[in-house]
Amino acid sequence: MPRTSDARERLVRSAARLFLTRSYQSVGVEELCSAADVRRGSFYHFFPGKSDLAKAVVDHHAAALWARLDEAAAGTAAAPGDAMDAAAQLHAMADAVGEIQAGFEARFGRVVGCPFGNLAAELATTDDVLREHLATVFAEWERRLAVLCRVAADQGVLRDGADPGLLATILVAQFQGMILLAKTGRSDASQIPRALHQVIAANLREGP
């Protein structure tokens, strides 16, 4: 019998899967409870409503994304204590996003989209609380990229005239756009990092 102590985690993980492969609106509380093997009363013990569960799902996916991006950035250092190679880290972030989408594709048999982009497209005009919660994730994603873009500028590898903050916004938009095109069947997950690398390279100096 499932442990009550991990009921909240089972709800979040089940919702993360169902919202990603179906949609937020198409999945009801009863189905969520059944998928998680949790009683309805337990659902409302942890979450006042489905929107609150969706916020927890966003946090779940965000934590996984930040961990993957941090791991990718750490993998670019030749040795501990080396100076940050901002250009390499930008490319590593593109690879990390591609790996996440490839993992979804392998697991579900198709590109299912970005967890944040999917919910934003579905709920941004109907749920202001969830929209604001999603906005914080996109803002943090942009902030992380902007830090790298500013370091790249300081290192002299960013193209002349490129605005680090604007470039970070463009990169997030590019990530979302490529994932959306792949989701509609225009390409597979392997095409996502290829396009991102091209955009990043176009904003970096070609040589010394």
mmCIF file with all atom_site columns, C-alpha atoms in Angstrom:
data_model
loop_
_atom_site.group_PDB
_atom_site.id
_atom_site.type_symbol
_atom_site.label_atom_id
_atom_site.label_alt_id
_atom_site.label_comp_id
_atom_site.label_asym_id
_atom_site.label_entity_id
_atom_site.label_seq_id
_atom_site.pdbx_PDB_ins_code
_atom_site.Cartn_x
_atom_site.Cartn_y
_atom_site.Cartn_z
_atom_site.occupancy
_atom_site.B_iso_or_equiv
_atom_site.pdbx_formal_charge
_atom_site.auth_seq_id
_atom_site.auth_comp_id
_atom_site.auth_asym_id
_atom_site.auth_atom_id
_atom_site.pdbx_PDB_model_num
ATOM 1   C CA . MET A 1 1   ? 0.000   0.000  0.000   1.00 0.00 ? 1   MET A CA 1
ATOM 2   C CA . PRO A 1 2   ? 1.419   3.470  -0.876  1.00 0.00 ? 2   PRO A CA 1
ATOM 3   C CA . ARG A 1 3   ? 2.917   5.433  1.995   1.00 0.00 ? 3   ARG A CA 1
ATOM 4   C CA . THR A 1 4   ? 0.970   8.500  3.100   1.00 0.00 ? 4   THR A CA 1
ATOM 5   C CA . SER A 1 5   ? 4.269   10.315 3.665   1.00 0.00 ? 5   SER A CA 1
ATOM 6   C CA . ASP A 1 6   ? 5.042   10.465 -0.064  1.00 0.00 ? 6   ASP A CA 1
ATOM 7   C CA . ALA A 1 7   ? 1.491   11.154 -1.229  1.00 0.00 ? 7   ALA A CA 1
ATOM 8   C CA . ARG A 1 8   ? 2.273   14.777 -2.074  1.00 0.00 ? 8   ARG A CA 1
ATOM 9   C CA . GLU A 1 9   ? 5.286   13.800 -4.167  1.00 0.00 ? 9   GLU A CA 1
ATOM 10  C CA . ARG A 1 10  ? 3.243   11.155 -6.015  1.00 0.00 ? 10  ARG A CA 1
ATOM 11  C CA . LEU A 1 11  ? 0.572   13.740 -6.805  1.00 0.00 ? 11  LEU A CA 1
ATOM 12  C CA . VAL A 1 12  ? 3.149   16.198 -8.134  1.00 0.00 ? 12  VAL A CA 1
ATOM 13  C CA . ARG A 1 13  ? 4.926   13.590 -10.249 1.00 0.00 ? 13  ARG A CA 1
ATOM 14  C CA . SER A 1 14  ? 1.678   12.181 -11.649 1.00 0.00 ? 14  SER A CA 1
ATOM 15  C CA . ALA A 1 15  ? 0.402   15.666 -12.443 1.00 0.00 ? 15  ALA A CA 1
ATOM 16  C CA . ALA A 1 16  ? 3.719   16.585 -14.072 1.00 0.00 ? 16  ALA A CA 1
ATOM 17  C CA . ARG A 1 17  ? 3.370   13.615 -16.423 1.00 0.00 ? 17  ARG A CA 1
ATOM 18  C CA . LEU A 1 18  ? -0.323  14.088 -17.188 1.00 0.00 ? 18  LEU A CA 1
ATOM 19  C CA . PHE A 1 19  ? -0.151  17.858 -17.697 1.00 0.00 ? 19  PHE A CA 1
ATOM 20  C CA . LEU A 1 20  ? 2.827   17.377 -20.020 1.00 0.00 ? 20  LEU A CA 1
ATOM 21  C CA . THR A 1 21  ? 1.380   14.555 -22.130 1.00 0.00 ? 21  THR A CA 1
ATOM 22  C CA . ARG A 1 22  ? -2.246  15.735 -22.108 1.00 0.00 ? 22  ARG A CA 1
ATOM 23  C CA . SER A 1 23  ? -3.111  19.186 -20.782 1.00 0.00 ? 23  SER A CA 1
ATOM 24  C CA . TYR A 1 24  ? -4.000  20.906 -17.538 1.00 0.00 ? 24  TYR A CA 1
ATOM 25  C CA . GLN A 1 25  ? -7.673  21.329 -18.436 1.00 0.00 ? 25  GLN A CA 1
ATOM 26  C CA . SER A 1 26  ? -8.206  17.752 -19.632 1.00 0.00 ? 26  SER A CA 1
ATOM 27  C CA . VAL A 1 27  ? -7.049  16.137 -16.382 1.00 0.00 ? 27  VAL A CA 1
ATOM 28  C CA . GLY A 1 28  ? -9.414  16.190 -13.418 1.00 0.00 ? 28  GLY A CA 1
ATOM 29  C CA . VAL A 1 29  ? -8.786  15.749 -9.718  1.00 0.00 ? 29  VAL A CA 1
ATOM 30  C CA . GLU A 1 30  ? -10.221 12.229 -9.715  1.00 0.00 ? 30  GLU A CA 1
ATOM 31  C CA . GLU A 1 31  ? -7.831  11.116 -12.458 1.00 0.00 ? 31  GLU A CA 1
ATOM 32  C CA . LEU A 1 32  ? -4.902  12.767 -10.700 1.00 0.00 ? 32  LEU A CA 1
ATOM 33  C CA . CYS A 1 33  ? -5.742  10.959 -7.465  1.00 0.00 ? 33  CYS A CA 1
ATOM 34  C CA . SER A 1 34  ? -6.129  7.652  -9.288  1.00 0.00 ? 34  SER A CA 1
ATOM 35  C CA . ALA A 1 35  ? -2.819  8.048  -11.119 1.00 0.00 ? 35  ALA A CA 1
ATOM 36  C CA . ALA A 1 36  ? -1.040  8.879  -7.863  1.00 0.00 ? 36  ALA A CA 1
ATOM 37  C CA . ASP A 1 37  ? -2.961  6.257  -5.847  1.00 0.00 ? 37  ASP A CA 1
ATOM 38  C CA . VAL A 1 38  ? -4.001  8.957  -3.409  1.00 0.00 ? 38  VAL A CA 1
ATOM 39  C CA . ARG A 1 39  ? -7.412  9.541  -1.843  1.00 0.00 ? 39  ARG A CA 1
ATOM 40  C CA . ARG A 1 40  ? -9.318  12.670 -2.822  1.00 0.00 ? 40  ARG A CA 1
ATOM 41  C CA . GLY A 1 41  ? -9.232  13.888 0.763   1.00 0.00 ? 41  GLY A CA 1
ATOM 42  C CA . SER A 1 42  ? -5.456  13.659 0.747   1.00 0.00 ? 42  SER A CA 1
ATOM 43  C CA . PHE A 1 43  ? -5.335  15.745 -2.417  1.00 0.00 ? 43  PHE A CA 1
ATOM 44  C CA . TYR A 1 44  ? -7.129  18.615 -0.702  1.00 0.00 ? 44  TYR A CA 1
ATOM 45  C CA . HIS A 1 45  ? -4.972  18.168 2.375   1.00 0.00 ? 45  HIS A CA 1
ATOM 46  C CA . PHE A 1 46  ? -1.945  19.116 0.291   1.00 0.00 ? 46  PHE A CA 1
ATOM 47  C CA . PHE A 1 47  ? -3.501  21.392 -2.334  1.00 0.00 ? 47  PHE A CA 1
ATOM 48  C CA . PRO A 1 48  ? -6.512  23.706 -1.950  1.00 0.00 ? 48  PRO A CA 1
ATOM 49  C CA . GLY A 1 49  ? -7.166  23.297 -5.678  1.00 0.00 ? 49  GLY A CA 1
ATOM 50  C CA . LYS A 1 50  ? -5.763  22.008 -8.958  1.00 0.00 ? 50  LYS A CA 1
ATOM 51  C CA . SER A 1 51  ? -4.115  25.363 -9.675  1.00 0.00 ? 51  SER A CA 1
ATOM 52  C CA . ASP A 1 52  ? -2.057  24.985 -6.495  1.00 0.00 ? 52  ASP A CA 1
ATOM 53  C CA . LEU A 1 53  ? -0.944  21.560 -7.679  1.00 0.00 ? 53  LEU A CA 1
ATOM 54  C CA . ALA A 1 54  ? 0.035   23.120 -11.021 1.00 0.00 ? 54  ALA A CA 1
ATOM 55  C CA . LYS A 1 55  ? 2.277   25.600 -9.177  1.00 0.00 ? 55  LYS A CA 1
ATOM 56  C CA . ALA A 1 56  ? 3.966   22.680 -7.425  1.00 0.00 ? 56  ALA A CA 1
ATOM 57  C CA . VAL A 1 57  ? 4.424   20.993 -10.815 1.00 0.00 ? 57  VAL A CA 1
ATOM 58  C CA . VAL A 1 58  ? 6.053   24.151 -12.175 1.00 0.00 ? 58  VAL A CA 1
ATOM 59  C CA . ASP A 1 59  ? 8.413   24.185 -9.179  1.00 0.00 ? 59  ASP A CA 1
ATOM 60  C CA . HIS A 1 60  ? 9.174   20.497 -9.745  1.00 0.00 ? 60  HIS A CA 1
ATOM 61  C CA . HIS A 1 61  ? 10.130  21.062 -13.383 1.00 0.00 ? 61  HIS A CA 1
ATOM 62  C CA . ALA A 1 62  ? 12.026  24.275 -12.547 1.00 0.00 ? 62  ALA A CA 1
ATOM 63  C CA . ALA A 1 63  ? 14.163  22.529 -9.930  1.00 0.00 ? 63  ALA A CA 1
ATOM 64  C CA . ALA A 1 64  ? 15.014  19.826 -12.484 1.00 0.00 ? 64  ALA A CA 1
ATOM 65  C CA . LEU A 1 65  ? 15.886  22.440 -15.124 1.00 0.00 ? 65  LEU A CA 1
ATOM 66  C CA . TRP A 1 66  ? 18.135  24.486 -12.821 1.00 0.00 ? 66  TRP A CA 1
ATOM 67  C CA . ALA A 1 67  ? 19.928  21.315 -11.724 1.00 0.00 ? 67  ALA A CA 1
ATOM 68  C CA . ARG A 1 68  ? 20.469  20.266 -15.356 1.00 0.00 ? 68  ARG A CA 1
ATOM 69  C CA . LEU A 1 69  ? 21.724  23.724 -16.344 1.00 0.00 ? 69  LEU A CA 1
ATOM 70  C CA . ASP A 1 70  ? 24.089  23.865 -13.350 1.00 0.00 ? 70  ASP A CA 1
ATOM 71  C CA . GLU A 1 71  ? 25.415  20.415 -14.229 1.00 0.00 ? 71  GLU A CA 1
ATOM 72  C CA . ALA A 1 72  ? 25.941  21.469 -17.840 1.00 0.00 ? 72  ALA A CA 1
ATOM 73  C CA . ALA A 1 73  ? 27.778  24.623 -16.796 1.00 0.00 ? 73  ALA A CA 1
ATOM 74  C CA . ALA A 1 74  ? 30.013  22.697 -14.391 1.00 0.00 ? 74  ALA A CA 1
ATOM 75  C CA . GLY A 1 75  ? 30.935  20.313 -17.192 1.00 0.00 ? 75  GLY A CA 1
ATOM 76  C CA . THR A 1 76  ? 32.519  23.095 -19.240 1.00 0.00 ? 76  THR A CA 1
ATOM 77  C CA . ALA A 1 77  ? 35.332  23.774 -16.750 1.00 0.00 ? 77  ALA A CA 1
ATOM 78  C CA . ALA A 1 78  ? 38.628  22.186 -17.714 1.00 0.00 ? 78  ALA A CA 1
ATOM 79  C CA . ALA A 1 79  ? 39.633  22.083 -14.056 1.00 0.00 ? 79  ALA A CA 1
ATOM 80  C CA . PRO A 1 80  ? 38.214  23.251 -10.712 1.00 0.00 ? 80  PRO A CA 1
ATOM 81  C CA . GLY A 1 81  ? 38.791  26.955 -10.184 1.00 0.00 ? 81  GLY A CA 1
ATOM 82  C CA . ASP A 1 82  ? 39.204  27.747 -13.878 1.00 0.00 ? 82  ASP A CA 1
ATOM 83  C CA . ALA A 1 83  ? 37.667  31.004 -15.119 1.00 0.00 ? 83  ALA A CA 1
ATOM 84  C CA . MET A 1 84  ? 34.175  30.700 -16.545 1.00 0.00 ? 84  MET A CA 1
ATOM 85  C CA . ASP A 1 85  ? 34.084  30.095 -20.303 1.00 0.00 ? 85  ASP A CA 1
ATOM 86  C CA . ALA A 1 86  ? 30.810  31.912 -20.967 1.00 0.00 ? 86  ALA A CA 1
ATOM 87  C CA . ALA A 1 87  ? 30.577  30.906 -24.621 1.00 0.00 ? 87  ALA A CA 1
ATOM 88  C CA . ALA A 1 88  ? 31.018  27.225 -23.754 1.00 0.00 ? 88  ALA A CA 1
ATOM 89  C CA . GLN A 1 89  ? 28.412  27.512 -21.011 1.00 0.00 ? 89  GLN A CA 1
ATOM 90  C CA . LEU A 1 90  ? 25.875  29.085 -23.379 1.00 0.00 ? 90  LEU A CA 1
ATOM 91  C CA . HIS A 1 91  ? 26.357  26.185 -25.780 1.00 0.00 ? 91  HIS A CA 1
ATOM 92  C CA . ALA A 1 92  ? 26.162  23.742 -22.870 1.00 0.00 ? 92  ALA A CA 1
ATOM 93  C CA . MET A 1 93  ? 22.795  25.199 -21.877 1.00 0.00 ? 93  MET A CA 1
ATOM 94  C CA . ALA A 1 94  ? 21.536  24.601 -25.414 1.00 0.00 ? 94  ALA A CA 1
ATOM 95  C CA . ASP A 1 95  ? 22.674  20.987 -25.186 1.00 0.00 ? 95  ASP A CA 1
ATOM 96  C CA . ALA A 1 96  ? 20.988  20.607 -21.789 1.00 0.00 ? 96  ALA A CA 1
ATOM 97  C CA . VAL A 1 97  ? 17.645  21.835 -23.133 1.00 0.00 ? 97  VAL A CA 1
ATOM 98  C CA . GLY A 1 98  ? 17.997  19.474 -26.085 1.00 0.00 ? 98  GLY A CA 1
ATOM 99  C CA . GLU A 1 99  ? 18.754  16.549 -23.777 1.00 0.00 ? 99  GLU A CA 1
ATOM 100 C CA . ILE A 1 100 ? 15.680  17.286 -21.667 1.00 0.00 ? 100 ILE A CA 1
ATOM 101 C CA . GLN A 1 101 ? 13.462  17.304 -24.751 1.00 0.00 ? 101 GLN A CA 1
ATOM 102 C CA . ALA A 1 102 ? 15.137  14.180 -26.142 1.00 0.00 ? 102 ALA A CA 1
ATOM 103 C CA . GLY A 1 103 ? 14.441  12.495 -22.817 1.00 0.00 ? 103 GLY A CA 1
ATOM 104 C CA . PHE A 1 104 ? 10.752  13.411 -23.021 1.00 0.00 ? 104 PHE A CA 1
ATOM 105 C CA . GLU A 1 105 ? 10.654  12.201 -26.632 1.00 0.00 ? 105 GLU A CA 1
ATOM 106 C CA . ALA A 1 106 ? 12.206  8.861  -25.699 1.00 0.00 ? 106 ALA A CA 1
ATOM 107 C CA . ARG A 1 107 ? 9.893   8.432  -22.730 1.00 0.00 ? 107 ARG A CA 1
ATOM 108 C CA . PHE A 1 108 ? 6.615   9.418  -24.378 1.00 0.00 ? 108 PHE A CA 1
ATOM 109 C CA . GLY A 1 109 ? 7.299   8.591  -28.009 1.00 0.00 ? 109 GLY A CA 1
ATOM 110 C CA . ARG A 1 110 ? 6.971   12.179 -29.219 1.00 0.00 ? 110 ARG A CA 1
ATOM 111 C CA . VAL A 1 111 ? 8.033   15.707 -28.372 1.00 0.00 ? 111 VAL A CA 1
ATOM 112 C CA . VAL A 1 112 ? 5.521   16.821 -25.739 1.00 0.00 ? 112 VAL A CA 1
ATOM 113 C CA . GLY A 1 113 ? 6.724   20.413 -25.352 1.00 0.00 ? 113 GLY A CA 1
ATOM 114 C CA . CYS A 1 114 ? 8.110   22.554 -22.580 1.00 0.00 ? 114 CYS A CA 1
ATOM 115 C CA . PRO A 1 115 ? 6.305   22.159 -19.238 1.00 0.00 ? 115 PRO A CA 1
ATOM 116 C CA . PHE A 1 116 ? 6.402   25.935 -18.736 1.00 0.00 ? 116 PHE A CA 1
ATOM 117 C CA . GLY A 1 117 ? 5.507   26.880 -22.286 1.00 0.00 ? 117 GLY A CA 1
ATOM 118 C CA . ASN A 1 118 ? 2.622   24.416 -22.389 1.00 0.00 ? 118 ASN A CA 1
ATOM 119 C CA . LEU A 1 119 ? 1.046   25.775 -19.213 1.00 0.00 ? 119 LEU A CA 1
ATOM 120 C CA . ALA A 1 120 ? 1.697   29.373 -20.225 1.00 0.00 ? 120 ALA A CA 1
ATOM 121 C CA . ALA A 1 121 ? -0.039  28.874 -23.574 1.00 0.00 ? 121 ALA A CA 1
ATOM 122 C CA . GLU A 1 122 ? -2.991  27.154 -21.934 1.00 0.00 ? 122 GLU A CA 1
ATOM 123 C CA . LEU A 1 123 ? -3.510  29.227 -18.799 1.00 0.00 ? 123 LEU A CA 1
ATOM 124 C CA . ALA A 1 124 ? -1.817  32.629 -19.040 1.00 0.00 ? 124 ALA A CA 1
ATOM 125 C CA . THR A 1 125 ? -5.071  34.362 -19.991 1.00 0.00 ? 125 THR A CA 1
ATOM 126 C CA . THR A 1 126 ? -7.262  32.495 -17.503 1.00 0.00 ? 126 THR A CA 1
ATOM 127 C CA . ASP A 1 127 ? -5.227  32.115 -14.297 1.00 0.00 ? 127 ASP A CA 1
ATOM 128 C CA . ASP A 1 128 ? -3.291  35.201 -13.221 1.00 0.00 ? 128 ASP A CA 1
ATOM 129 C CA . VAL A 1 129 ? -1.716  33.525 -10.194 1.00 0.00 ? 129 VAL A CA 1
ATOM 130 C CA . LEU A 1 130 ? -0.302  30.685 -12.256 1.00 0.00 ? 130 LEU A CA 1
ATOM 131 C CA . ARG A 1 131 ? 0.724   33.118 -15.015 1.00 0.00 ? 131 ARG A CA 1
ATOM 132 C CA . GLU A 1 132 ? 2.746   35.121 -12.496 1.00 0.00 ? 132 GLU A CA 1
ATOM 133 C CA . HIS A 1 133 ? 4.283   31.934 -11.119 1.00 0.00 ? 133 HIS A CA 1
ATOM 134 C CA . LEU A 1 134 ? 5.355   30.891 -14.608 1.00 0.00 ? 134 LEU A CA 1
ATOM 135 C CA . ALA A 1 135 ? 6.690   34.394 -15.246 1.00 0.00 ? 135 ALA A CA 1
ATOM 136 C CA . THR A 1 136 ? 9.127   33.977 -12.357 1.00 0.00 ? 136 THR A CA 1
ATOM 137 C CA . VAL A 1 137 ? 10.514  30.810 -13.969 1.00 0.00 ? 137 VAL A CA 1
ATOM 138 C CA . PHE A 1 138 ? 11.028  32.497 -17.329 1.00 0.00 ? 138 PHE A CA 1
ATOM 139 C CA . ALA A 1 139 ? 12.600  35.486 -15.544 1.00 0.00 ? 139 ALA A CA 1
ATOM 140 C CA . GLU A 1 140 ? 15.059  33.215 -13.710 1.00 0.00 ? 140 GLU A CA 1
ATOM 141 C CA . TRP A 1 141 ? 15.901  31.435 -16.974 1.00 0.00 ? 141 TRP A CA 1
ATOM 142 C CA . GLU A 1 142 ? 16.578  34.791 -18.624 1.00 0.00 ? 142 GLU A CA 1
ATOM 143 C CA . ARG A 1 143 ? 18.615  35.944 -15.624 1.00 0.00 ? 143 ARG A CA 1
ATOM 144 C CA . ARG A 1 144 ? 20.883  32.912 -15.822 1.00 0.00 ? 144 ARG A CA 1
ATOM 145 C CA . LEU A 1 145 ? 21.441  33.425 -19.530 1.00 0.00 ? 145 LEU A CA 1
ATOM 146 C CA . ALA A 1 146 ? 21.963  37.169 -19.078 1.00 0.00 ? 146 ALA A CA 1
ATOM 147 C CA . VAL A 1 147 ? 24.729  36.503 -16.547 1.00 0.00 ? 147 VAL A CA 1
ATOM 148 C CA . LEU A 1 148 ? 26.518  34.341 -19.102 1.00 0.00 ? 148 LEU A CA 1
ATOM 149 C CA . CYS A 1 149 ? 25.952  36.860 -21.895 1.00 0.00 ? 149 CYS A CA 1
ATOM 150 C CA . ARG A 1 150 ? 27.407  39.665 -19.752 1.00 0.00 ? 150 ARG A CA 1
ATOM 151 C CA . VAL A 1 151 ? 30.437  37.540 -18.891 1.00 0.00 ? 151 VAL A CA 1
ATOM 152 C CA . ALA A 1 152 ? 30.832  36.723 -22.586 1.00 0.00 ? 152 ALA A CA 1
ATOM 153 C CA . ALA A 1 153 ? 30.809  40.467 -23.300 1.00 0.00 ? 153 ALA A CA 1
ATOM 154 C CA . ASP A 1 154 ? 33.416  41.076 -20.581 1.00 0.00 ? 154 ASP A CA 1
ATOM 155 C CA . GLN A 1 155 ? 35.558  38.286 -22.044 1.00 0.00 ? 155 GLN A CA 1
ATOM 156 C CA . GLY A 1 156 ? 35.355  39.933 -25.461 1.00 0.00 ? 156 GLY A CA 1
ATOM 157 C CA . VAL A 1 157 ? 33.668  36.986 -27.151 1.00 0.00 ? 157 VAL A CA 1
ATOM 158 C CA . LEU A 1 158 ? 30.219  38.544 -27.594 1.00 0.00 ? 158 LEU A CA 1
ATOM 159 C CA . ARG A 1 159 ? 29.600  40.156 -30.975 1.00 0.00 ? 159 ARG A CA 1
ATOM 160 C CA . ASP A 1 160 ? 29.862  43.957 -31.080 1.00 0.00 ? 160 ASP A CA 1
ATOM 161 C CA . GLY A 1 161 ? 26.487  45.588 -30.559 1.00 0.00 ? 161 GLY A CA 1
ATOM 162 C CA . ALA A 1 162 ? 24.874  42.555 -28.944 1.00 0.00 ? 162 ALA A CA 1
ATOM 163 C CA . ASP A 1 163 ? 22.877  43.507 -25.864 1.00 0.00 ? 163 ASP A CA 1
ATOM 164 C CA . PRO A 1 164 ? 23.428  40.792 -23.199 1.00 0.00 ? 164 PRO A CA 1
ATOM 165 C CA . GLY A 1 165 ? 20.031  41.229 -21.567 1.00 0.00 ? 165 GLY A CA 1
ATOM 166 C CA . LEU A 1 166 ? 18.146  41.268 -24.857 1.00 0.00 ? 166 LEU A CA 1
ATOM 167 C CA . LEU A 1 167 ? 20.132  38.299 -26.121 1.00 0.00 ? 167 LEU A CA 1
ATOM 168 C CA . ALA A 1 168 ? 19.095  36.327 -23.032 1.00 0.00 ? 168 ALA A CA 1
ATOM 169 C CA . THR A 1 169 ? 15.429  37.092 -23.778 1.00 0.00 ? 169 THR A CA 1
ATOM 170 C CA . ILE A 1 170 ? 15.901  36.116 -27.426 1.00 0.00 ? 170 ILE A CA 1
ATOM 171 C CA . LEU A 1 171 ? 17.507  32.822 -26.433 1.00 0.00 ? 171 LEU A CA 1
ATOM 172 C CA . VAL A 1 172 ? 14.618  31.873 -24.128 1.00 0.00 ? 172 VAL A CA 1
ATOM 173 C CA . ALA A 1 173 ? 12.184  32.765 -26.920 1.00 0.00 ? 173 ALA A CA 1
ATOM 174 C CA . GLN A 1 174 ? 14.238  30.666 -29.338 1.00 0.00 ? 174 GLN A CA 1
ATOM 175 C CA . PHE A 1 175 ? 14.204  27.731 -26.931 1.00 0.00 ? 175 PHE A CA 1
ATOM 176 C CA . GLN A 1 176 ? 10.431  27.963 -26.645 1.00 0.00 ? 176 GLN A CA 1
ATOM 177 C CA . GLY A 1 177 ? 9.885   28.411 -30.365 1.00 0.00 ? 177 GLY A CA 1
ATOM 178 C CA . MET A 1 178 ? 11.993  25.443 -31.393 1.00 0.00 ? 178 MET A CA 1
ATOM 179 C CA . ILE A 1 179 ? 10.329  23.219 -28.803 1.00 0.00 ? 179 ILE A CA 1
ATOM 180 C CA . LEU A 1 180 ? 6.892   24.316 -30.031 1.00 0.00 ? 180 LEU A CA 1
ATOM 181 C CA . LEU A 1 181 ? 7.785   23.553 -33.661 1.00 0.00 ? 181 LEU A CA 1
ATOM 182 C CA . ALA A 1 182 ? 9.093   20.139 -32.645 1.00 0.00 ? 182 ALA A CA 1
ATOM 183 C CA . LYS A 1 183 ? 5.919   19.501 -30.672 1.00 0.00 ? 183 LYS A CA 1
ATOM 184 C CA . THR A 1 184 ? 3.791   20.143 -33.762 1.00 0.00 ? 184 THR A CA 1
ATOM 185 C CA . GLY A 1 185 ? 5.839   17.623 -35.705 1.00 0.00 ? 185 GLY A CA 1
ATOM 186 C CA . ARG A 1 186 ? 7.947   20.073 -37.702 1.00 0.00 ? 186 ARG A CA 1
ATOM 187 C CA . SER A 1 187 ? 11.108  18.434 -36.365 1.00 0.00 ? 187 SER A CA 1
ATOM 188 C CA . ASP A 1 188 ? 12.327  16.007 -33.751 1.00 0.00 ? 188 ASP A CA 1
ATOM 189 C CA . ALA A 1 189 ? 14.064  16.830 -30.484 1.00 0.00 ? 189 ALA A CA 1
ATOM 190 C CA . SER A 1 190 ? 17.526  16.585 -32.050 1.00 0.00 ? 190 SER A CA 1
ATOM 191 C CA . GLN A 1 191 ? 16.860  19.723 -34.090 1.00 0.00 ? 191 GLN A CA 1
ATOM 192 C CA . ILE A 1 192 ? 16.274  21.877 -31.007 1.00 0.00 ? 192 ILE A CA 1
ATOM 193 C CA . PRO A 1 193 ? 19.909  22.227 -29.830 1.00 0.00 ? 193 PRO A CA 1
ATOM 194 C CA . ARG A 1 194 ? 21.150  22.539 -33.422 1.00 0.00 ? 194 ARG A CA 1
ATOM 195 C CA . ALA A 1 195 ? 19.099  25.692 -33.928 1.00 0.00 ? 195 ALA A CA 1
ATOM 196 C CA . LEU A 1 196 ? 20.060  27.056 -30.529 1.00 0.00 ? 196 LEU A CA 1
ATOM 197 C CA . HIS A 1 197 ? 23.770  26.567 -31.225 1.00 0.00 ? 197 HIS A CA 1
ATOM 198 C CA . GLN A 1 198 ? 23.374  28.499 -34.472 1.00 0.00 ? 198 GLN A CA 1
ATOM 199 C CA . VAL A 1 199 ? 21.701  31.453 -32.738 1.00 0.00 ? 199 VAL A CA 1
ATOM 200 C CA . ILE A 1 200 ? 24.351  31.507 -30.006 1.00 0.00 ? 200 ILE A CA 1
ATOM 201 C CA . ALA A 1 201 ? 27.190  31.261 -32.533 1.00 0.00 ? 201 ALA A CA 1
ATOM 202 C CA . ALA A 1 202 ? 25.718  34.129 -34.543 1.00 0.00 ? 202 ALA A CA 1
ATOM 203 C CA . ASN A 1 203 ? 26.071  36.376 -31.509 1.00 0.00 ? 203 ASN A CA 1
ATOM 204 C CA . LEU A 1 204 ? 29.660  35.415 -30.704 1.00 0.00 ? 204 LEU A CA 1
ATOM 205 C CA . ARG A 1 205 ? 32.836  36.631 -32.338 1.00 0.00 ? 205 ARG A CA 1
ATOM 206 C CA . GLU A 1 206 ? 34.174  34.219 -34.937 1.00 0.00 ? 206 GLU A CA 1
ATOM 207 C CA . GLY A 1 207 ? 37.755  34.464 -33.727 1.00 0.00 ? 207 GLY A CA 1
ATOM 208 C CA . PRO A 1 208 ? 40.296  36.493 -31.767 1.00 0.00 ? 208 PRO A CA 1
#
